[in-house]
Amino acid sequence: MTSSSPKILLLGKDSQLGWELRRSLSTIGPLMACDRQSVNLENADELRSQIRLHQPAFIVNTAAYTAVDKAETEQAKAYQINETAVRILAEEASRLGSWLVHYSTDYVFDGEKAGPYTEEDRPRPLNVYGHSKAAGEVAIRDVGCKYLIVRSGWLYSVHGSNFPWAILRRAIERDQIEVVADSFGAPTSAHLVADITAAMLGQLNSLHKPEELSGTYHLTASGETSWYDFAQFLLGLAHNRGLPIKANPNHVFPVTGASYAAAAIRPKNSRLDTSLLRDRFRVYLPDWKLHARRFIEEVARSRLL
Ligand SMILES: NC(=O)c1ccc[n+]([C@@H]2O[C@H](COP(=O)([O-])OP(=O)(O)OC[C@H]3O[C@@H](n4cnc5c(N)ncnc54)[C@H](OP(=O)(O)O)[C@@H]3O)[C@@H](O)[C@H]2O)c1
């Protein structure tokens, strides 16, 4: 690939990740950012025709069926968006000789491993969402286009529905809250995933044989924590910053994941080994606390609470 500016088609521009990618990919090449109204992943013809119309060098797909509990009863829809549409993206990328950049999840694993999961570990999802995302990955590899499958976990952003916002909202309403303490992972900001994606695309665009980097990569912040410790950390920062919360870190109580009656089972171990990504793309992944601090700072400065 030459170092000219490649055309990028971004799908899911209003997802947590899509919002951040709109910023970080804008320095890589001309960006065509689409939402569900302009490209619906459930409409195969529309999907194909939009890709053929724009002929992007990179198709970056953040759009997905992400309602983990609802997926248990909307199986067909989850597979339609997370597998069938992804296969079409891969086929169109292959036809054009383009790259497909697609995001996947720690939920492809069952969380039973003692240490962090590597890209070599076999997926074994526990819920429909995880199965559908794993099926999307298989579809991309089956088609055989040039691809980056970027698996992340515990994703959050100031723009979106996620764990930090749920904790802040609960802490405003109640003077004590319960949080799951037996699940472990690395809270990862969409901001970080977007910046690293841009760095990856920048490298692909400048290499003589970028296809050698085609593959699956784990991308999370460094370090690890539990949901419980993460909640305490966030509320400590929020308390110190004077945000209007009733529950401070001393009012957070640990519970087991099993005590939550959610429709979908979640993996307890969401830790992903990121060494392959760091080695091959020479990127630095900061500790999760860095972006968690930034999250609270952004909420406070923008008066979002
Ligand atoms: N959130 C996490 O913790 C996490 C962890 C690991 C990996 N991931 C993966 O990372 C990616 C981005 O996640 P996210 O949390 O940023 O997503 P998100 O905020 O939940 O947004 C999902 C997006 O997909 C769009 N979408 C859903 N169905 C669509 C359809 N039929 N056609 C077009 N667009 C459709 C939604 O559009 P509407 O707004 O119109 O509904 C929404 O903008 C996903 O692939 C997800 O599986 C997420």
Short mmCIF file of C-alpha atoms and ligand atoms in Angstrom, two decimals:
data_model
loop_
_atom_site.label_atom_id
_atom_site.label_comp_id
_atom_site.label_asym_id
_atom_site.label_seq_id
_atom_site.Cartn_x
_atom_site.Cartn_y
_atom_site.Cartn_z
CA MET A 1 0.00 0.00 0.00
CA THR A 2 1.28 3.51 -0.76
CA SER A 3 1.32 6.32 1.77
CA SER A 4 -1.46 8.25 -0.02
CA SER A 5 -4.60 9.09 1.97
CA PRO A 6 -6.93 6.08 1.88
CA LYS A 7 -10.70 6.47 1.69
CA ILE A 8 -12.42 5.18 4.82
CA LEU A 9 -16.02 4.03 5.23
CA LEU A 10 -17.02 4.05 8.91
CA LEU A 11 -20.15 2.13 9.88
CA GLY A 12 -21.84 2.83 13.21
CA LYS A 13 -20.74 6.45 13.51
CA ASP A 14 -22.84 7.01 16.64
CA SER A 15 -21.66 3.98 18.61
CA GLN A 16 -19.36 4.69 21.56
CA LEU A 17 -16.46 3.68 19.36
CA GLY A 18 -17.79 5.25 16.17
CA TRP A 19 -17.97 8.65 17.84
CA GLU A 20 -14.30 8.48 18.81
CA LEU A 21 -13.23 7.04 15.45
CA ARG A 22 -14.78 9.99 13.67
CA ARG A 23 -12.13 12.09 15.39
CA SER A 24 -9.12 9.77 15.24
CA LEU A 25 -9.59 8.44 11.69
CA SER A 26 -10.01 11.95 10.28
CA THR A 27 -6.21 12.27 10.17
CA ILE A 28 -5.77 9.06 8.17
CA GLY A 29 -7.85 9.78 5.09
CA PRO A 30 -11.19 11.09 3.81
CA LEU A 31 -13.90 9.67 6.01
CA MET A 32 -17.43 8.70 5.04
CA ALA A 33 -19.24 8.11 8.34
CA CYS A 34 -22.60 6.29 8.28
CA ASP A 35 -25.32 5.60 10.78
CA ARG A 36 -28.21 3.13 10.60
CA GLN A 37 -30.25 5.57 8.49
CA SER A 38 -27.64 5.70 5.72
CA VAL A 39 -26.52 2.05 5.90
CA ASN A 40 -28.66 -0.52 7.68
CA LEU A 41 -26.74 -3.72 8.35
CA GLU A 42 -29.99 -5.66 8.09
CA ASN A 43 -30.36 -4.59 4.47
CA ALA A 44 -27.88 -6.63 2.43
CA ASP A 45 -28.53 -4.82 -0.87
CA GLU A 46 -28.05 -1.39 0.71
CA LEU A 47 -24.88 -2.56 2.39
CA ARG A 48 -23.38 -3.89 -0.82
CA SER A 49 -24.43 -0.90 -2.93
CA GLN A 50 -23.02 1.67 -0.47
CA ILE A 51 -19.66 -0.08 -0.37
CA ARG A 52 -19.56 -0.38 -4.15
CA LEU A 53 -20.50 3.30 -4.46
CA HIS A 54 -17.80 4.58 -2.11
CA GLN A 55 -15.05 2.02 -2.89
CA PRO A 56 -13.21 2.59 0.41
CA ALA A 57 -9.69 1.32 1.05
CA PHE A 58 -10.79 0.64 4.64
CA ILE A 59 -14.22 -0.47 5.81
CA VAL A 60 -14.31 0.15 9.56
CA ASN A 61 -17.29 -1.50 11.22
CA THR A 62 -18.34 -0.56 14.74
CA ALA A 63 -22.05 -1.18 14.11
CA ALA A 64 -23.23 -4.28 15.94
CA TYR A 65 -26.09 -5.83 17.86
CA THR A 66 -24.75 -5.05 21.35
CA ALA A 67 -27.79 -5.62 23.60
CA VAL A 68 -26.29 -8.58 25.44
CA ASP A 69 -29.36 -9.61 27.46
CA LYS A 70 -31.91 -8.88 24.73
CA ALA A 71 -29.91 -11.04 22.31
CA GLU A 72 -31.02 -14.10 24.30
CA THR A 73 -34.53 -13.59 22.89
CA GLU A 74 -33.60 -11.83 19.62
CA GLN A 75 -31.21 -14.45 18.37
CA ALA A 76 -32.05 -14.10 14.66
CA LYS A 77 -31.52 -10.34 14.71
CA ALA A 78 -28.23 -10.65 16.62
CA TYR A 79 -26.91 -13.13 14.02
CA GLN A 80 -28.22 -11.04 11.12
CA ILE A 81 -26.22 -8.00 12.27
CA ASN A 82 -23.22 -9.66 13.90
CA GLU A 83 -22.66 -12.50 11.44
CA THR A 84 -24.57 -12.21 8.12
CA ALA A 85 -23.86 -8.50 7.62
CA VAL A 86 -20.23 -8.98 8.62
CA ARG A 87 -19.85 -11.75 6.03
CA ILE A 88 -21.18 -9.31 3.41
CA LEU A 89 -18.68 -6.67 4.52
CA ALA A 90 -15.87 -9.22 4.17
CA GLU A 91 -17.08 -10.29 0.72
CA GLU A 92 -17.24 -6.69 -0.47
CA ALA A 93 -13.82 -5.93 1.01
CA SER A 94 -12.43 -8.98 -0.78
CA ARG A 95 -14.04 -7.91 -4.07
CA LEU A 96 -12.49 -4.43 -3.82
CA GLY A 97 -9.14 -5.57 -2.39
CA SER A 98 -9.91 -3.37 0.64
CA TRP A 99 -9.33 -3.91 4.34
CA LEU A 100 -12.11 -4.78 6.75
CA VAL A 101 -11.52 -3.46 10.27
CA HIS A 102 -14.02 -5.09 12.59
CA TYR A 103 -14.49 -5.07 16.37
CA SER A 104 -15.13 -8.10 18.48
CA THR A 105 -15.28 -8.90 22.14
CA ASP A 106 -13.94 -10.77 25.16
CA TYR A 107 -17.44 -12.36 25.25
CA VAL A 108 -16.24 -14.85 22.62
CA PHE A 109 -14.52 -16.56 25.60
CA ASP A 110 -16.09 -18.37 28.54
CA GLY A 111 -13.90 -16.65 31.14
CA GLU A 112 -12.75 -19.91 32.71
CA LYS A 113 -9.06 -19.46 31.86
CA ALA A 114 -6.80 -18.64 34.81
CA GLY A 115 -4.80 -15.96 32.96
CA PRO A 116 -5.39 -13.44 30.17
CA TYR A 117 -6.72 -14.81 26.86
CA THR A 118 -4.45 -14.75 23.81
CA GLU A 119 -5.54 -14.69 20.17
CA GLU A 120 -4.62 -18.39 20.02
CA ASP A 121 -7.21 -19.38 22.63
CA ARG A 122 -10.32 -21.09 21.33
CA PRO A 123 -13.54 -19.08 21.56
CA ARG A 124 -16.22 -20.67 23.70
CA PRO A 125 -18.99 -18.09 24.20
CA LEU A 126 -21.46 -18.29 27.06
CA ASN A 127 -24.30 -16.25 25.56
CA VAL A 128 -26.04 -15.50 22.24
CA TYR A 129 -24.28 -12.16 21.80
CA GLY A 130 -20.88 -13.86 22.24
CA HIS A 131 -21.84 -16.66 19.84
CA SER A 132 -23.01 -14.17 17.21
CA LYS A 133 -19.80 -12.11 17.51
CA ALA A 134 -17.68 -15.26 17.27
CA ALA A 135 -19.65 -16.27 14.17
CA GLY A 136 -18.87 -12.85 12.64
CA GLU A 137 -15.17 -13.45 13.21
CA VAL A 138 -15.38 -16.88 11.55
CA ALA A 139 -17.20 -15.36 8.56
CA ILE A 140 -14.40 -12.82 8.00
CA ARG A 141 -11.71 -15.48 8.16
CA ASP A 142 -13.74 -17.78 5.86
CA VAL A 143 -14.06 -15.10 3.20
CA GLY A 144 -10.36 -14.38 3.40
CA CYS A 145 -10.23 -10.61 2.80
CA LYS A 146 -7.50 -8.51 4.37
CA TYR A 147 -8.76 -7.83 7.87
CA LEU A 148 -8.12 -6.58 11.35
CA ILE A 149 -10.40 -8.14 13.94
CA VAL A 150 -9.89 -6.06 17.05
CA ARG A 151 -11.21 -7.71 20.20
CA SER A 152 -11.78 -5.41 23.16
CA GLY A 153 -13.71 -5.50 26.41
CA TRP A 154 -15.25 -3.35 29.17
CA LEU A 155 -15.62 -0.50 26.68
CA TYR A 156 -16.84 2.91 27.83
CA SER A 157 -17.05 6.48 26.64
CA VAL A 158 -18.55 9.73 27.82
CA HIS A 159 -20.87 9.34 24.81
CA GLY A 160 -22.78 6.13 25.37
CA SER A 161 -24.40 3.70 27.78
CA ASN A 162 -21.83 1.87 29.81
CA PHE A 163 -20.66 0.80 33.25
CA PRO A 164 -19.15 4.13 34.45
CA TRP A 165 -22.34 6.01 33.55
CA ALA A 166 -24.50 3.35 35.22
CA ILE A 167 -22.42 3.62 38.40
CA LEU A 168 -22.54 7.44 38.46
CA ARG A 169 -26.30 7.47 37.92
CA ARG A 170 -26.87 4.87 40.63
CA ALA A 171 -24.61 6.80 43.01
CA ILE A 172 -26.67 9.94 42.45
CA GLU A 173 -29.94 8.19 43.25
CA ARG A 174 -28.88 5.94 46.15
CA ASP A 175 -26.64 6.33 49.16
CA GLN A 176 -25.24 2.82 48.80
CA ILE A 177 -24.75 0.56 45.82
CA GLU A 178 -23.80 -3.06 45.15
CA VAL A 179 -21.29 -4.00 42.46
CA VAL A 180 -20.07 -7.34 41.14
CA ALA A 181 -16.67 -8.15 42.61
CA ASP A 182 -15.87 -11.53 41.02
CA SER A 183 -15.41 -10.45 37.37
CA PHE A 184 -12.06 -9.17 36.17
CA GLY A 185 -10.94 -7.17 33.15
CA ALA A 186 -9.39 -3.92 31.97
CA PRO A 187 -11.77 -0.97 31.60
CA THR A 188 -11.02 0.38 28.13
CA SER A 189 -12.06 3.76 26.80
CA ALA A 190 -13.40 4.01 23.27
CA HIS A 191 -11.00 6.95 22.96
CA LEU A 192 -8.02 4.58 23.39
CA VAL A 193 -9.40 1.96 20.98
CA ALA A 194 -10.01 4.66 18.37
CA ASP A 195 -6.52 6.14 18.70
CA ILE A 196 -4.86 2.73 18.48
CA THR A 197 -7.03 1.84 15.47
CA ALA A 198 -5.84 5.02 13.75
CA ALA A 199 -2.22 4.12 14.54
CA MET A 200 -2.79 0.63 13.08
CA LEU A 201 -4.33 2.02 9.89
CA GLY A 202 -1.54 4.56 9.60
CA GLN A 203 0.99 1.73 9.68
CA LEU A 204 -0.90 -0.42 7.19
CA ASN A 205 -1.02 2.56 4.88
CA SER A 206 2.73 3.07 4.97
CA LEU A 207 3.95 -0.54 4.71
CA HIS A 208 5.11 -2.24 1.55
CA LYS A 209 3.39 -5.53 2.46
CA PRO A 210 0.65 -4.57 4.93
CA GLU A 211 -1.26 -7.83 4.34
CA GLU A 212 1.32 -9.53 6.57
CA LEU A 213 -0.38 -7.76 9.48
CA SER A 214 -3.83 -9.07 8.61
CA GLY A 215 -5.22 -10.93 11.64
CA THR A 216 -6.92 -10.85 15.02
CA TYR A 217 -5.64 -8.62 17.82
CA HIS A 218 -6.55 -8.05 21.45
CA LEU A 219 -6.81 -4.39 22.42
CA THR A 220 -7.55 -3.22 25.95
CA ALA A 221 -5.95 -0.78 28.35
CA SER A 222 -3.14 -2.20 30.50
CA GLY A 223 -3.65 -3.50 34.02
CA GLU A 224 -6.73 -5.16 35.42
CA THR A 225 -9.40 -4.68 38.04
CA SER A 226 -12.83 -5.92 39.12
CA TRP A 227 -16.12 -4.12 38.46
CA TYR A 228 -16.25 -3.46 42.22
CA ASP A 229 -12.78 -1.85 42.37
CA PHE A 230 -13.48 0.07 39.17
CA ALA A 231 -16.70 1.47 40.69
CA GLN A 232 -14.86 2.49 43.88
CA PHE A 233 -12.14 4.16 41.82
CA LEU A 234 -14.66 6.13 39.76
CA LEU A 235 -16.69 7.22 42.78
CA GLY A 236 -13.51 8.26 44.62
CA LEU A 237 -12.63 10.56 41.73
CA ALA A 238 -16.21 11.80 41.42
CA HIS A 239 -16.35 12.53 45.16
CA ASN A 240 -13.04 14.44 45.09
CA ARG A 241 -14.19 16.40 42.03
CA GLY A 242 -17.36 17.46 43.88
CA LEU A 243 -19.82 15.65 41.62
CA PRO A 244 -23.28 15.38 43.21
CA ILE A 245 -23.16 11.71 44.28
CA LYS A 246 -24.77 10.27 47.41
CA ALA A 247 -22.78 7.00 47.44
CA ASN A 248 -19.07 7.61 47.99
CA PRO A 249 -16.47 4.78 47.64
CA ASN A 250 -17.14 3.58 51.20
CA HIS A 251 -20.76 2.96 50.29
CA VAL A 252 -19.98 0.46 47.52
CA PHE A 253 -20.60 -3.16 48.52
CA PRO A 254 -19.28 -6.27 46.75
CA VAL A 255 -21.66 -8.92 45.41
CA THR A 256 -21.17 -11.96 43.17
CA GLY A 257 -22.14 -11.98 39.51
CA ALA A 258 -24.37 -14.96 40.26
CA SER A 259 -26.55 -12.76 42.50
CA TYR A 260 -27.55 -10.65 39.47
CA ALA A 261 -30.53 -12.08 37.59
CA ALA A 262 -29.41 -11.12 34.07
CA ALA A 263 -30.75 -12.99 31.03
CA ALA A 264 -27.27 -13.61 29.59
CA ILE A 265 -24.40 -15.27 31.44
CA ARG A 266 -21.20 -13.19 31.40
CA PRO A 267 -17.58 -14.41 31.53
CA LYS A 268 -15.83 -13.80 34.87
CA ASN A 269 -12.43 -13.40 33.31
CA SER A 270 -12.37 -10.76 30.57
CA ARG A 271 -8.62 -10.26 30.64
CA LEU A 272 -7.06 -10.12 27.16
CA ASP A 273 -3.36 -10.51 26.45
CA THR A 274 -2.39 -7.57 24.23
CA SER A 275 1.24 -8.49 23.53
CA LEU A 276 0.66 -9.46 19.89
CA LEU A 277 -0.79 -6.03 19.09
CA ARG A 278 1.95 -4.22 21.02
CA ASP A 279 4.71 -6.22 19.32
CA ARG A 280 3.44 -6.09 15.76
CA PHE A 281 2.21 -2.49 15.69
CA ARG A 282 4.64 -1.05 18.28
CA VAL A 283 1.89 0.75 20.18
CA TYR A 284 1.77 1.65 23.87
CA LEU A 285 -1.33 0.81 25.90
CA PRO A 286 -1.62 2.96 29.04
CA ASP A 287 -2.97 1.72 32.36
CA TRP A 288 -6.79 1.72 32.56
CA LYS A 289 -6.74 4.38 35.30
CA LEU A 290 -5.46 7.04 32.89
CA HIS A 291 -8.61 7.14 30.78
CA ALA A 292 -10.87 6.50 33.79
CA ARG A 293 -9.53 9.73 35.32
CA ARG A 294 -10.11 11.50 32.01
CA PHE A 295 -13.70 10.19 31.91
CA ILE A 296 -14.56 11.73 35.30
CA GLU A 297 -12.71 14.92 34.39
CA GLU A 298 -14.70 15.20 31.15
CA VAL A 299 -17.99 14.59 32.99
CA ALA A 300 -17.08 17.28 35.52
CA ARG A 301 -15.71 19.89 33.10
CA SER A 302 -18.58 19.50 30.66
CA ARG A 303 -21.09 19.54 33.55
CA LEU A 304 -22.65 16.35 32.28
CA LEU A 305 -24.00 15.44 35.74
N1 LIG B 1 -19.43 -2.13 24.73
C1 LIG B 1 -18.51 -3.00 25.09
O1 LIG B 1 -18.19 -3.20 26.28
C2 LIG B 1 -17.77 -3.78 24.02
C3 LIG B 1 -16.77 -4.64 24.43
C4 LIG B 1 -16.06 -5.33 23.46
C5 LIG B 1 -16.36 -5.18 22.13
N2 LIG B 1 -17.36 -4.37 21.74
C6 LIG B 1 -17.63 -4.25 20.30
O2 LIG B 1 -17.19 -2.97 19.87
C7 LIG B 1 -18.05 -2.48 18.82
C8 LIG B 1 -18.60 -1.12 19.21
O3 LIG B 1 -19.28 -1.25 20.46
P1 LIG B 1 -19.98 0.02 21.12
O4 LIG B 1 -20.17 -0.28 22.56
O5 LIG B 1 -19.25 1.24 20.70
O6 LIG B 1 -21.40 -0.03 20.37
P2 LIG B 1 -22.75 0.72 20.80
O7 LIG B 1 -22.42 2.03 21.44
O8 LIG B 1 -23.62 -0.25 21.51
O9 LIG B 1 -23.40 1.05 19.38
C9 LIG B 1 -23.78 0.06 18.49
C10 LIG B 1 -24.08 0.77 17.19
O10 LIG B 1 -24.50 -0.19 16.22
C11 LIG B 1 -25.54 0.41 15.49
N3 LIG B 1 -26.40 -0.59 14.88
C12 LIG B 1 -27.08 -1.59 15.49
N4 LIG B 1 -27.80 -2.26 14.59
C13 LIG B 1 -27.57 -1.69 13.38
C14 LIG B 1 -28.02 -1.92 12.07
N5 LIG B 1 -28.90 -2.89 11.80
N6 LIG B 1 -27.56 -1.14 11.07
C15 LIG B 1 -26.69 -0.14 11.32
N7 LIG B 1 -26.22 0.15 12.55
C16 LIG B 1 -26.67 -0.62 13.57
C17 LIG B 1 -26.32 1.23 16.50
O11 LIG B 1 -27.09 2.16 15.84
P3 LIG B 1 -28.38 2.84 16.55
O12 LIG B 1 -27.81 3.91 17.42
O13 LIG B 1 -29.19 3.35 15.41
O14 LIG B 1 -29.06 1.75 17.32
C18 LIG B 1 -25.19 1.81 17.32
O15 LIG B 1 -24.73 3.04 16.75
C19 LIG B 1 -19.10 -3.56 18.62
O16 LIG B 1 -18.67 -4.42 17.58
C20 LIG B 1 -19.10 -4.34 19.92
O17 LIG B 1 -19.51 -5.68 19.72
C21 LIG B 1 -18.07 -3.64 22.66
#
